[in-house]
Coordinates of C-alpha atoms in Angstrom, one line a residue:
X1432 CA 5.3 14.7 1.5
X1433 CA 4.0 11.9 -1.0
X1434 CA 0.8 13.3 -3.1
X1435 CA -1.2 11.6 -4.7
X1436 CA -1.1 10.4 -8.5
X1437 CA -3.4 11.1 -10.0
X1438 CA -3.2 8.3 -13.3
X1439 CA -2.8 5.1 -10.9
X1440 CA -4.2 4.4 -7.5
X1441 CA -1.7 4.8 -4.9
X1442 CA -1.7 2.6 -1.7
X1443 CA -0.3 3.5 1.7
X1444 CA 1.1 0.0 2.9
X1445 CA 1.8 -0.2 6.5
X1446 CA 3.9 -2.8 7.4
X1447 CA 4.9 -3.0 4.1
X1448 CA 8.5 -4.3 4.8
X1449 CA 7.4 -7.1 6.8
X1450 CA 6.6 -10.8 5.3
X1451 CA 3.1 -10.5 3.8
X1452 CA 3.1 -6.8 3.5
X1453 CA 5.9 -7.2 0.9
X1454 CA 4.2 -9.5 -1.4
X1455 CA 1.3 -7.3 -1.2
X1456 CA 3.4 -4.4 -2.3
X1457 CA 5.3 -6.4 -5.0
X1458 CA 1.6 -7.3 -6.3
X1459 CA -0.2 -3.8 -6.4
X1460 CA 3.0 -2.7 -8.0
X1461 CA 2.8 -5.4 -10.9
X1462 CA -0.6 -4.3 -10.9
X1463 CA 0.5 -0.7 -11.8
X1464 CA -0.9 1.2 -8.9
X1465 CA 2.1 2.8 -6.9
X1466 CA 2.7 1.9 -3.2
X1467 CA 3.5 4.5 -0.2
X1468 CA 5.3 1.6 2.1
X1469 CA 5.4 2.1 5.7
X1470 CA 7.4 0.6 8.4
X1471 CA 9.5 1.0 11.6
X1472 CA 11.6 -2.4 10.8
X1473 CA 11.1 -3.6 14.3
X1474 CA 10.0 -7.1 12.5
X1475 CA 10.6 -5.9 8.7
X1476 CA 13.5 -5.9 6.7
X1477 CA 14.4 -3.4 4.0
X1478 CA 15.9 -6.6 2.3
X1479 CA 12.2 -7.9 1.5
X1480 CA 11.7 -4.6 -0.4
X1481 CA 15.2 -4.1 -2.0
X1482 CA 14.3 -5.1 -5.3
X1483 CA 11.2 -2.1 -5.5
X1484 CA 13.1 0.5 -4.0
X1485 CA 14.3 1.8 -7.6
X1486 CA 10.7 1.8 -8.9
X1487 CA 9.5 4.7 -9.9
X1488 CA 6.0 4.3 -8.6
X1489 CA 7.4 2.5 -5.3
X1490 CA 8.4 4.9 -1.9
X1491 CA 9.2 3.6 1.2
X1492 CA 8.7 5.7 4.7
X1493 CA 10.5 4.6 8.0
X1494 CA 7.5 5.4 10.2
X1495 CA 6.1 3.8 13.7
X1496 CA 1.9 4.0 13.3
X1497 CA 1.5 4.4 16.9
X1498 CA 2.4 8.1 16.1
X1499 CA 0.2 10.2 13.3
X1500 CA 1.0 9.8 9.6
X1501 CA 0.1 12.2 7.2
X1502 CA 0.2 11.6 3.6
X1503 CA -2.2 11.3 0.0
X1504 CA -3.5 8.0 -0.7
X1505 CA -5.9 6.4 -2.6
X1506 CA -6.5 3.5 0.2
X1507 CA -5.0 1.7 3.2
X1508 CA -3.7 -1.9 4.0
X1509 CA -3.0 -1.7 7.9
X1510 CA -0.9 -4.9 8.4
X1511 CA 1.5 -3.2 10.9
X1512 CA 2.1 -5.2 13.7
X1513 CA 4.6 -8.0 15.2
X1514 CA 2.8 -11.5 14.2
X1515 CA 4.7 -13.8 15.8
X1516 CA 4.9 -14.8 19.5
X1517 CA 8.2 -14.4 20.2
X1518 CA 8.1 -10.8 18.8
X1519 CA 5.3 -9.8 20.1
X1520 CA 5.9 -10.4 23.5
X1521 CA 9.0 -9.2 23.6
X1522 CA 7.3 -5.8 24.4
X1523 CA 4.0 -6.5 24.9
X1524 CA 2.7 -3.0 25.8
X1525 CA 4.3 -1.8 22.5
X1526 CA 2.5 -4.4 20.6
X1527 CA -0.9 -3.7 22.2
X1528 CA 0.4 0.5 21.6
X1529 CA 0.4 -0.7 17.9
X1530 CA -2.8 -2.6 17.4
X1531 CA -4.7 -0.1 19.5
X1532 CA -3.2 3.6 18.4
X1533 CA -1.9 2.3 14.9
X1534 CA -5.3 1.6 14.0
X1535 CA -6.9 5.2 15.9
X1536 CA -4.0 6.7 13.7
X1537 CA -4.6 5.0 10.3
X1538 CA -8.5 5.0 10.5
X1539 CA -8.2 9.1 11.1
X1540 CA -6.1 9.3 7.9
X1541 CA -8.4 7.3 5.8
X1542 CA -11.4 9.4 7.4
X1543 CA -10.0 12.6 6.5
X1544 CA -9.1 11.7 2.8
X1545 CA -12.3 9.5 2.5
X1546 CA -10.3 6.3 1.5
X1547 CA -11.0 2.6 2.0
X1548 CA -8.8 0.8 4.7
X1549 CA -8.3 -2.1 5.5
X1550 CA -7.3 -4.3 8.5
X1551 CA -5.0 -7.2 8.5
X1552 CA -6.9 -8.8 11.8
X1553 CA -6.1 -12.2 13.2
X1554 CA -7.5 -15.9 13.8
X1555 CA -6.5 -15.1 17.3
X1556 CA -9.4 -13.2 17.7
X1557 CA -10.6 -16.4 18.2
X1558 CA -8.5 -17.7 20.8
X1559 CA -8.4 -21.1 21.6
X1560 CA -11.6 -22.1 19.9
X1561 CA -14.7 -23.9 20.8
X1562 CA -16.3 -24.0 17.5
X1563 CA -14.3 -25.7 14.9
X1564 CA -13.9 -24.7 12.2
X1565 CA -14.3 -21.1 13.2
X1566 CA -17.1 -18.9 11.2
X1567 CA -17.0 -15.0 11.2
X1568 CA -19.7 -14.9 13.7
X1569 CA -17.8 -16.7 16.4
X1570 CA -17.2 -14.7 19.4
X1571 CA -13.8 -16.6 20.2
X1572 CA -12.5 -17.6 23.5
X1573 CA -9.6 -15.9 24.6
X1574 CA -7.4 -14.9 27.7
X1575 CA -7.2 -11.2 27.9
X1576 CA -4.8 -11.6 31.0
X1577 CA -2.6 -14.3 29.5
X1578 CA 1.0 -13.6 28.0
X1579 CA -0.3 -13.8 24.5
X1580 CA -3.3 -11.4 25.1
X1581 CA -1.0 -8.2 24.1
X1582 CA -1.6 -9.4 20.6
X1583 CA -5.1 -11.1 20.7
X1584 CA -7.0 -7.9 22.2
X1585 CA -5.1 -6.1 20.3
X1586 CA -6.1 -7.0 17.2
X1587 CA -9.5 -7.8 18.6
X1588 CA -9.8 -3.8 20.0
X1589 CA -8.7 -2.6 16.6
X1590 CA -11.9 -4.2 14.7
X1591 CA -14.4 -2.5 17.6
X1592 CA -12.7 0.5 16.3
X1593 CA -12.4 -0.2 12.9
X1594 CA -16.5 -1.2 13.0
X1595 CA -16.6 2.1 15.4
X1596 CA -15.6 4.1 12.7
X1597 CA -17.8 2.6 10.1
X1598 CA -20.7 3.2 11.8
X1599 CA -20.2 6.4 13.4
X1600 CA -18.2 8.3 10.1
X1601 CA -19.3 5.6 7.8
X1602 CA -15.8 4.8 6.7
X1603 CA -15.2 2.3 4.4
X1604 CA -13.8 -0.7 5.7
X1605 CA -12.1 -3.8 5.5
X1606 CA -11.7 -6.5 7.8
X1607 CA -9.5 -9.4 7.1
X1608 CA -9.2 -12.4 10.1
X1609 CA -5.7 -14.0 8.8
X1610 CA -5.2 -17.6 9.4
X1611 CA -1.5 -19.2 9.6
X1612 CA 0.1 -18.0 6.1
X1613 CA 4.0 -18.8 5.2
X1614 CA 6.3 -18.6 2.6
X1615 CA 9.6 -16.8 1.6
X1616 CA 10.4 -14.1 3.3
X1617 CA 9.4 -15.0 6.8
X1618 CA 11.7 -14.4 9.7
X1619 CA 13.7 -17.3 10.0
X1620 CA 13.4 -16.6 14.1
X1621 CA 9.9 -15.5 14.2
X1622 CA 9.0 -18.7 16.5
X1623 CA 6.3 -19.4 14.1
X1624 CA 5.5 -23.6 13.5
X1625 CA 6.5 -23.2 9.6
X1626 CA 9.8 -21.6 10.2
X1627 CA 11.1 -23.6 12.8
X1628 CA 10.4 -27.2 11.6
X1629 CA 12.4 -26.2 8.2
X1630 CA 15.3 -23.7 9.6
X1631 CA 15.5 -27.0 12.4
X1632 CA 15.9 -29.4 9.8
X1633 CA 17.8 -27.9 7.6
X1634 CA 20.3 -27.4 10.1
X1635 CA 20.3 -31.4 10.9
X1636 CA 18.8 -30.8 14.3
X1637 CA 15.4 -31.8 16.1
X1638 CA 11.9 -30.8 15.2
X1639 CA 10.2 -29.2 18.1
X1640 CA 7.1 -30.6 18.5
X1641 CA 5.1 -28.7 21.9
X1642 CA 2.7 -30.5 23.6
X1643 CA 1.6 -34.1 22.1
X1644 CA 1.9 -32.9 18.3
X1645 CA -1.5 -33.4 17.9
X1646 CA -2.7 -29.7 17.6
X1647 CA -4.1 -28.7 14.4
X1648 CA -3.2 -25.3 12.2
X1649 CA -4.4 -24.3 9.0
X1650 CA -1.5 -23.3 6.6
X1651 CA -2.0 -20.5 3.6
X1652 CA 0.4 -20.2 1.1
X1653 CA 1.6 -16.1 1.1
X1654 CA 0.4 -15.5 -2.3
X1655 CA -3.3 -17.1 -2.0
X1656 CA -3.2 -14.8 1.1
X1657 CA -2.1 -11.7 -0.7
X1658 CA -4.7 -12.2 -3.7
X1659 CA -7.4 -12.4 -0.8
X1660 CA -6.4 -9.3 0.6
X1661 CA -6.8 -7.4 -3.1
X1662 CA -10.3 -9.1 -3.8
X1663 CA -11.4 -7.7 -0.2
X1664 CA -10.3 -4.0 -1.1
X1665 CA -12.0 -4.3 -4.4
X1666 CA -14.8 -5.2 -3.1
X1667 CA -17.9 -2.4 -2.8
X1668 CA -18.6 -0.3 0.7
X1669 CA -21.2 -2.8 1.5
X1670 CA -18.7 -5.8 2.2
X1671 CA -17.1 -5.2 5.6
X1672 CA -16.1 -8.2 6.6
X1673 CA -15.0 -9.8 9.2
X1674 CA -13.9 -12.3 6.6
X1675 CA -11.9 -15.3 7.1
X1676 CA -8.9 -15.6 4.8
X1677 CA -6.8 -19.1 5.2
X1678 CA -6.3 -22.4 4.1
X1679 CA -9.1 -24.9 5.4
X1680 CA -6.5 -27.8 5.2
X1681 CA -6.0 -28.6 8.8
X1682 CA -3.0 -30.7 9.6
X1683 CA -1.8 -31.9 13.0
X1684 CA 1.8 -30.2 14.2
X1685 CA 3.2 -34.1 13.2
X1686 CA 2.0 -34.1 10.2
X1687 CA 3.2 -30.4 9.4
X1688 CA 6.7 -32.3 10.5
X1689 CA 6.8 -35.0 8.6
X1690 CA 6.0 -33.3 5.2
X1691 CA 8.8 -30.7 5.9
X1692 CA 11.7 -33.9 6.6
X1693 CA 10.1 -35.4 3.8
X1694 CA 10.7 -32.1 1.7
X1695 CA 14.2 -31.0 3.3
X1696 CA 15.4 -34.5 3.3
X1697 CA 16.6 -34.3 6.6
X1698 CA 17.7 -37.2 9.0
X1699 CA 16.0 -34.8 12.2
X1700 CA 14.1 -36.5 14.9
X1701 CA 11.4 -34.9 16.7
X1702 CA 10.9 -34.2 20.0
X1703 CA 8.7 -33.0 22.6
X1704 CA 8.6 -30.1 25.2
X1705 CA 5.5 -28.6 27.4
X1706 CA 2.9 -26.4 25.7
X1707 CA 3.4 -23.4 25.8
X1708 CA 0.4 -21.2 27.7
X1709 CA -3.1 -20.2 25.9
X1710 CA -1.5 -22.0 22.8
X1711 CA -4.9 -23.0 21.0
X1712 CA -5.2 -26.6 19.8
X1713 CA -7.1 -26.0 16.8
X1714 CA -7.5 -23.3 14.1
X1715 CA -9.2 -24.4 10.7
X1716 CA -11.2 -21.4 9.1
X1717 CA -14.5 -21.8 7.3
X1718 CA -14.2 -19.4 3.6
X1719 CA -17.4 -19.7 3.4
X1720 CA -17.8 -16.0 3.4
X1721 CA -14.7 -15.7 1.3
X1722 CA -16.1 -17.9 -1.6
X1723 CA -19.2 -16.3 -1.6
X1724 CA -18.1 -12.7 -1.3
X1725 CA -15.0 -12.9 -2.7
X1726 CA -14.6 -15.7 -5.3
X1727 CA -11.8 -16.6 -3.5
X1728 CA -10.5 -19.7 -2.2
X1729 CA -6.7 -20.9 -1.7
X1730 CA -5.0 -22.8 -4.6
X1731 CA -1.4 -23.9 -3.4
X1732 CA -1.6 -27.0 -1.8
X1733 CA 0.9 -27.4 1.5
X1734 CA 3.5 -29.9 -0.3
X1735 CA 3.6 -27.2 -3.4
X1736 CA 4.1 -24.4 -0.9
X1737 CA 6.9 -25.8 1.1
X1738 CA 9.0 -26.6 -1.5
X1739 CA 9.8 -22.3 -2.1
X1740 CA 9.8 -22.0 1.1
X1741 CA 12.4 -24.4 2.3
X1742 CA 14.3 -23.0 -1.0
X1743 CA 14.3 -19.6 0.4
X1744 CA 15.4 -20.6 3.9
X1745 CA 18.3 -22.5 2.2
X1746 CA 19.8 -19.4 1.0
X1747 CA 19.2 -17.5 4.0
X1748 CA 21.1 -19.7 5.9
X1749 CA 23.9 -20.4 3.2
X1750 CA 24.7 -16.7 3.2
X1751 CA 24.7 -16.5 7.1

């Protein structure tokens, strides 16, 4: 069983093989804490962590958080879950299974070593919003019977617990409400908006564009994301959150299109099919609370971000 170390912090990353929760381990490692990485690889891939698994101060455990864990950390990042549409609907129930018990599981660990955790939470808490740009104090408006709701009140049942916890144990937590982030490592079948304009064009065929192209999304580049999640952790027991963490550049799905033909160089053409149901038509998040609380606000601008991104899905899809 991993122990403690007792000259660095060690961090129990769940979902630590998946997209973001691999640039979070690669930074607490550079950091010089060591990282206890946990995952079941239904959406990770040990290939995101290949390069840490001869660290000395790196472990990886194939582990599903909707059973019990026990281990010796120094604090928790809980960003085990599928993100993406088209995996977390693929088994719904599961996914719920994993918001729900991952988080009863991981918040009873960090209550019985005393440890800070904190949760990697959603802007679909917020459903398809009718405040714009959303603030932490928006209720959200979502469909808890709709085909997305598996993930939505999911994620939205793991902060009552989460804030359940705090108040009735008074556990230390975080709460992070991620907004659309991207960047290498992504799945390049993960549905998401980022992933399939540049896997599309860079395959010379048509853009997808759902609806009339005119929704909006916010896009965080995976390494203004990760630094967010750090300064939340570090943070003292009084900051809680929820806390917004995204880019408040809001671009329409047409304009997210353009900028990646423009970037891929691709000849592509876009077209249209029906919206698909409880899609939300805007997400822009207000950092207010991030600025403030964190001194944090995103630095890579979309174009900049792209370019490593569309690099990394080039290589993918050369060695396929």
């Amino acid at each position: 069983m991993p122990t403690r170390n007792h000259y660095r912090k060690t961090w129990l990353v769940t979902g630590g093989a998946g997209f973001i929760g691999s640039h979070l381990c690669d930074r607490l490692i550079e950091a010089g804490d060591g990282v206890l990485c946990v995952d079941n690889y239904l959406t990770g891939s040990r290939d995101n962590i290949a390069h840490l698994l001869d660290h000395p101060h790196f472990e990886v455990m194939r582990h599903d958080v909707t059973f019990p864990l026990f281990v010796e950390v120094d604090g928790i990042y809980n960003l085990a879950c599928p993100a993406s549409p088209i995996h977390y609907q693929r088994d719904p129930v599961q996914t719920t299974k994993t918001s729900v018990h991952g988080a009863i599981n991981m918040l009873g660990l960090a209550k019985r070593l005393n440890v800070p955790i904190l949760q990697a939470s959603t802007s679909e808490v917020y459903g398809d919003p009718e405040v714009h740009p959303q603030t932490e104090d928006y209720w959200g408006h979502v469909n808890p019977i709709g085909t997305r709701a598996c993930y939505d009140e999911g994620k939205r049942c793991a902060e009552t617990l989460f804030f359940d916890y705090h108040r009735a144990h008074n556990l230390e937590i975080k709460v992070a409400r991620i907004f659309n982030t991207y960047g290498p490592r992504m799945h390049p079948n993960d549905g998401r908006v980022v992933s399939n304009f540049i896997v599309q064009a860079l395959k010379g065929e048509d853009i997808t564009l759902y609806g009339d192209g005119e929704q909006t999304r916010s896009f965080c580049y995976v390494d203004d994301l990760v630094e967010g999640l750090i300064r939340l952790m570090n943070t003292g027991p009084e900051t809680t959150g929820p806390i917004n963490l995204g880019n408040p550049g809001e671009f329409t799905m047409r304009e997210l299109a353009v900028k990646v033909l423009e970037e891929t160089a691709a000849s592509s053409q876009l077209v249209h099919e029906p919206l698909p149901a409880d899609d939300p038509r805007q997400r822009q998040p207000d950092i207010t609370l991030a600025i403030q609380k964190l001194d944090w606000a995103p630095r890579v601008a979309l174009k900049d971000g792209l370019k490593p991104t569309v690099s990394y899905f080039w290589q993918i899809l050369q060695a396929q």
